[in-house]
CSV table of N, CA and C in Angstrom, one decimal:
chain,number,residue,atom,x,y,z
N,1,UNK,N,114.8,116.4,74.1
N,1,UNK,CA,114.1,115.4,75.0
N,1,UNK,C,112.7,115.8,75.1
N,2,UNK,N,111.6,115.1,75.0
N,2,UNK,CA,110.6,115.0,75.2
N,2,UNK,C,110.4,115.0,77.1
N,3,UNK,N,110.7,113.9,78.1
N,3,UNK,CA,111.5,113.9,79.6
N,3,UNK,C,112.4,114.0,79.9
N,4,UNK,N,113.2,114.5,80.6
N,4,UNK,CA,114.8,114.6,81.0
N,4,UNK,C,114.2,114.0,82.3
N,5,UNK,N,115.1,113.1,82.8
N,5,UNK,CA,115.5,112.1,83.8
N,5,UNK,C,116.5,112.5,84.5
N,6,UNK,N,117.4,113.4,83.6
N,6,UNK,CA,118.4,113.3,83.9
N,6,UNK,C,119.3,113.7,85.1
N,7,UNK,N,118.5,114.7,86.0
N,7,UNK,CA,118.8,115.1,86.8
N,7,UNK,C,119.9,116.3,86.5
N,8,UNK,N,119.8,117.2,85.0
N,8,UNK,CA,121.4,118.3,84.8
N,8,UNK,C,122.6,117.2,84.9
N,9,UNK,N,122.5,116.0,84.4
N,9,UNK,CA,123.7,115.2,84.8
N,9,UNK,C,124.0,114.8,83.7
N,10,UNK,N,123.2,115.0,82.7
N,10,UNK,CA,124.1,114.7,81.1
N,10,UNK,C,123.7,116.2,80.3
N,11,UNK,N,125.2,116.0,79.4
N,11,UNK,CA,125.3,117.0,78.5
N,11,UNK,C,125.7,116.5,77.2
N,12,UNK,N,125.1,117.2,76.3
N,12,UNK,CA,125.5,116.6,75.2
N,12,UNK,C,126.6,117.4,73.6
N,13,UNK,N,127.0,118.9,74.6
N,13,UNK,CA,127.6,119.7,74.3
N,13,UNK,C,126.7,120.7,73.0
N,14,UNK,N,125.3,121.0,73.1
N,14,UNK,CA,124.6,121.8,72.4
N,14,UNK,C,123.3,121.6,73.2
N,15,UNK,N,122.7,122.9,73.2
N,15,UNK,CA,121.4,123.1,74.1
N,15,UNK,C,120.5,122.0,73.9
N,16,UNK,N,119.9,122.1,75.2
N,16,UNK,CA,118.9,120.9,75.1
N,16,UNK,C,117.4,121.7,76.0
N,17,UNK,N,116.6,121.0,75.2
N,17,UNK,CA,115.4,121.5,76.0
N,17,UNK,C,114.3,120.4,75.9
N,18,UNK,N,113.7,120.4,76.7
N,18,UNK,CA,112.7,119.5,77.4
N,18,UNK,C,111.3,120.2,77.7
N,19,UNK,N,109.9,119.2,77.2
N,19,UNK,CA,108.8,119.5,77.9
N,19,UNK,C,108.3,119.1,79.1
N,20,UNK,N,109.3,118.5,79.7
N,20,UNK,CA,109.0,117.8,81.1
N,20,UNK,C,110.3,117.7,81.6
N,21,UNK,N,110.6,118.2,83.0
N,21,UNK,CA,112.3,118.0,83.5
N,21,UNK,C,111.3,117.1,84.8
N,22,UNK,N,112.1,115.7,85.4
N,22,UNK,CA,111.4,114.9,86.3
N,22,UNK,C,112.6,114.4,87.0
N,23,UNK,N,112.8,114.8,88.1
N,23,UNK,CA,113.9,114.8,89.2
N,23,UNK,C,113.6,113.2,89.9
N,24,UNK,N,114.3,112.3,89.0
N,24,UNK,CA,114.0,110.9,89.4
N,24,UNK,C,114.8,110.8,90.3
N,25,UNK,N,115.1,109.9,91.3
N,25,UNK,CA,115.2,109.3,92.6
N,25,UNK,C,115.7,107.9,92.1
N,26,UNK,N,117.1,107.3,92.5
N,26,UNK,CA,117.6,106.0,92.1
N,26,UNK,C,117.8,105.7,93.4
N,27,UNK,N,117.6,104.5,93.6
N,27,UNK,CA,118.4,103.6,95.0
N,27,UNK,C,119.4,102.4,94.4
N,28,UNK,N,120.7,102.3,95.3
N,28,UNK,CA,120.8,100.6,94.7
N,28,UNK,C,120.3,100.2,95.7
N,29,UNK,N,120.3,98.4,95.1
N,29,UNK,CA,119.2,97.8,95.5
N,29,UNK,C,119.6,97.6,97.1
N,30,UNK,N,120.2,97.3,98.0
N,30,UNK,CA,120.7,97.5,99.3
N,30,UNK,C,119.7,98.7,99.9
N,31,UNK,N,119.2,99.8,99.4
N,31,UNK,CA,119.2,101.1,100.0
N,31,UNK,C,117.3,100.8,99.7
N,32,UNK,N,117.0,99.8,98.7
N,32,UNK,CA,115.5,100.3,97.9
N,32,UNK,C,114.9,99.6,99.0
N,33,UNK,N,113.7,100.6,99.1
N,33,UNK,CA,112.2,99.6,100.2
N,33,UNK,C,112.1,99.0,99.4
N,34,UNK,N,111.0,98.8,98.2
N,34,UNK,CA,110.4,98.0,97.3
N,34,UNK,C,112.0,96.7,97.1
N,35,UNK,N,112.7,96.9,97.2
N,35,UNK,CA,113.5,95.3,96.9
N,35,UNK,C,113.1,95.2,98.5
N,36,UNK,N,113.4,95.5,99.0
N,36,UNK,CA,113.3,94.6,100.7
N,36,UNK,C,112.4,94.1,101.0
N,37,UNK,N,111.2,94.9,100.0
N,37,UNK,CA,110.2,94.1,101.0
N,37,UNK,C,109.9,93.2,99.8
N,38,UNK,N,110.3,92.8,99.1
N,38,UNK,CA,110.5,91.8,97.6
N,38,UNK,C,109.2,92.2,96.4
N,39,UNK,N,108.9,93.9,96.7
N,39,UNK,CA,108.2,94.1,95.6
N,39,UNK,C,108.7,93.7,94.2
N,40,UNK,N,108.1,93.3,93.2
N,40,UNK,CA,109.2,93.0,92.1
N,40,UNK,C,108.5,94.4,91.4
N,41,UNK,N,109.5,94.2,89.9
N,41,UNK,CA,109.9,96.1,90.1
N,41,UNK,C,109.4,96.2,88.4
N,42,UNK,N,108.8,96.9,87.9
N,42,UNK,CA,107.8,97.2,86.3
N,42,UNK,C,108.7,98.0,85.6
N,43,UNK,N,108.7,97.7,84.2
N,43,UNK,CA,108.9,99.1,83.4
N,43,UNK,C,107.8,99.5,82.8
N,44,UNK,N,107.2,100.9,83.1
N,44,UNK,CA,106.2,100.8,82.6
N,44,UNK,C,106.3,101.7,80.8
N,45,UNK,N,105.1,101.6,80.4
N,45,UNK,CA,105.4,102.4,78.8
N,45,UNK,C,104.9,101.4,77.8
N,46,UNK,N,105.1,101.3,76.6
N,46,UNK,CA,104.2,100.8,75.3
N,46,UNK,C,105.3,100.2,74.7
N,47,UNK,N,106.3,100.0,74.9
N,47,UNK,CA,107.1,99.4,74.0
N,47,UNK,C,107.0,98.2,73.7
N,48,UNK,N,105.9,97.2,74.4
N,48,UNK,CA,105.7,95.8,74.3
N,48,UNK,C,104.6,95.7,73.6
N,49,UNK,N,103.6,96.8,73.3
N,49,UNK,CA,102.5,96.7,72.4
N,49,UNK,C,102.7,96.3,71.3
N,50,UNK,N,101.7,94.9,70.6
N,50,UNK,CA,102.1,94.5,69.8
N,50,UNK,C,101.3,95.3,68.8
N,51,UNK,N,101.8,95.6,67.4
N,51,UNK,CA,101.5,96.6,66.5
N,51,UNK,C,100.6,95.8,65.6
């Protein structure tokens, strides 16, 4: 992995290592501020960049 997201919550049965470990934070949506207060919600990254 380049980020682990993962929180140590997946394994993939052989070592894994990472340059960045990032202890993300999930809400469902009942629990999220940003839905309540009807932020609408981004993915952010390059994968829409047209080549």
């Amino acid at each position: 992995f380049i980020v682990d997201r993962s929180n140590g919550k997946v394994e993939f049965g052989y070592p894994q290592f990472s340059a960045l470990k990032v202890n993300a934070i999930s809400f469902p949506p009942d629990k999220c501020e940003l839905c309540k207060q009807g932020i609408p919600l981004v993915k952010p990254g390059s994968r829409k960049v047209a080549k």
